[in-house]
């Protein structure tokens, strides 16, 4: 099963780990050379250095026979472009991170599954723990 | 301006001379250690030559050392010249026992010994000894007095572990040891500090030597032969005391020798890992050792096949022995290689040029460089298959390296490879002119490769009857090859450089 990951951010890192552990073949597209090289050091996967919108890059990534494309970059514009191109190449599963909640609807409109602002989600979880902790603390 | 560069040059020379002085003690100390053996063997007439050796070495050494004691600490630019010169001078001292005993032992009816009255022959033997090459001027080494048999093996035993490593273990506080150490081609420090590394190398070396002595004894060699051959084998030297090398022994001994030769071709780093960490898998984990096993196996098959095709008779052990001896650059022989097919001589020549693992006692280009070159070829083809945006992953020995590092490795291996090929070419041209035409080009190539690779197998050219020019050329090649060519070239370029600087200064005056 072939997965294309766009953007070597922390979420992308763990995703690659996960996917490879489950037997996926992963291709990474990352514009920053150093970030790309770091991933290359840890995984023997195909790494393409360039922006997802660049002319032939998705063709090089063999997008035609990809089963899924995940956009985890830091820039919503890039993520959005990745989803649109994914649609063009008729990739079945398209998933993205939206860094800002303002953009969530855009992703949904083009049929991509989206997780909005992971930082906020984690922060809320953390707050929940803090809240629970301070409440039981004050009861004692 | 001229004064400044003159003063610099003098300061540089002082450091070089001081450290050479230090290294010159080595043959002297060796000679002193050898005296009891002369006496035990009842060869009192050898006392004179050995004492002379000790006197000259230690005298010269002390003289140079004390004269230039206060000079600057040696750095890399000194180290190159120090190593090259020392290793060119030490054999002169090592030749004294051979030459001296040949002169004082006049009542011994031995043509072999008589040939060593010719100082060139004695010098050749000493070069072959200290570079652990193994080409010999001795017609029948079995006819040599015990002290000389010992001296030859001892030279190789010391030469194998590298004169430089010796120096560091002899404690010289003012020389920066790492510089000298590095030029010997030892790879990756084994211990935490340099001294620790050297101590461990000595331990492993000593352990394996003793093990080899017992192994050979069990296989059937008498004690004296076992001692000498063990020292020679673990140093991948090749001097024997039988007169016809390992042809004198049967299959059990030959197999034992094959084992020790292979052990001598494995790097000290790996030996340390196997012994101290019980990690036997280290023997095939890195690229150069994997290449070693690959070459031993497939190369062995190739020569076997070639021999069968040529003579139509399967002579397994004989062929394998020669192949292992060539690849490990040891030099023991169990067959008359002169009668082999040209193709086999070429295959063996390639093996002698390749050598064994870097960081062991072998000569040759060393497999780490050969592996780098092969890896470079593979990477080249992988790069062709890359897509425009695809990044290349360079993996070597289990770790991922940057493109810059990968290129550097391939480049340094390639440069040395070209130097070797050039040297061989030059050597073949010279030797072809010097040698009679009964020797074919394959023989010439073989002998040159054997000398440069410090291997020691001979296609029949090497011997006291060889033209003097040929002997001198092979001596230079043994010297060059052991030092991996670059230090010797640096030594030759060094006076040219200072000359050039002086010419520039002169030109300024003339204008």
Short mmCIF file of C-alpha atoms in Angstrom, two decimals, chain A residues 33 36 40-41 43-44 46-49 54 57 60, chain B residues 387-395 400-403:
data_model
loop_
_atom_site.label_atom_id
_atom_site.label_comp_id
_atom_site.label_asym_id
_atom_site.label_seq_id
_atom_site.Cartn_x
_atom_site.Cartn_y
_atom_site.Cartn_z
CA UNK A 33 16.38 20.04 2.28
CA UNK A 36 14.11 16.02 4.19
CA UNK A 40 16.13 10.12 4.95
CA UNK A 41 18.65 9.35 7.65
CA UNK A 43 14.08 5.70 6.95
CA UNK A 44 15.02 4.16 3.67
CA UNK A 46 11.83 7.77 -1.38
CA UNK A 47 12.24 11.43 -0.48
CA UNK A 48 11.49 14.13 -3.01
CA UNK A 49 12.89 17.56 -2.31
CA UNK A 54 6.10 21.82 -8.45
CA UNK A 57 6.87 16.14 -8.41
CA UNK A 60 7.70 11.32 -9.70
CA UNK B 387 14.11 11.10 -10.40
CA UNK B 388 14.60 14.87 -10.72
CA UNK B 389 13.50 15.78 -7.20
CA UNK B 390 14.52 12.59 -5.49
CA UNK B 391 17.14 12.78 -2.77
CA UNK B 392 19.93 10.21 -2.65
CA UNK B 393 20.44 8.15 0.49
CA UNK B 394 24.05 7.26 1.12
CA UNK B 395 24.41 4.30 3.41
CA UNK B 400 23.73 7.03 6.73
CA UNK B 401 26.29 9.59 5.65
CA UNK B 402 25.97 12.94 3.94
CA UNK B 403 26.66 13.34 0.26
#
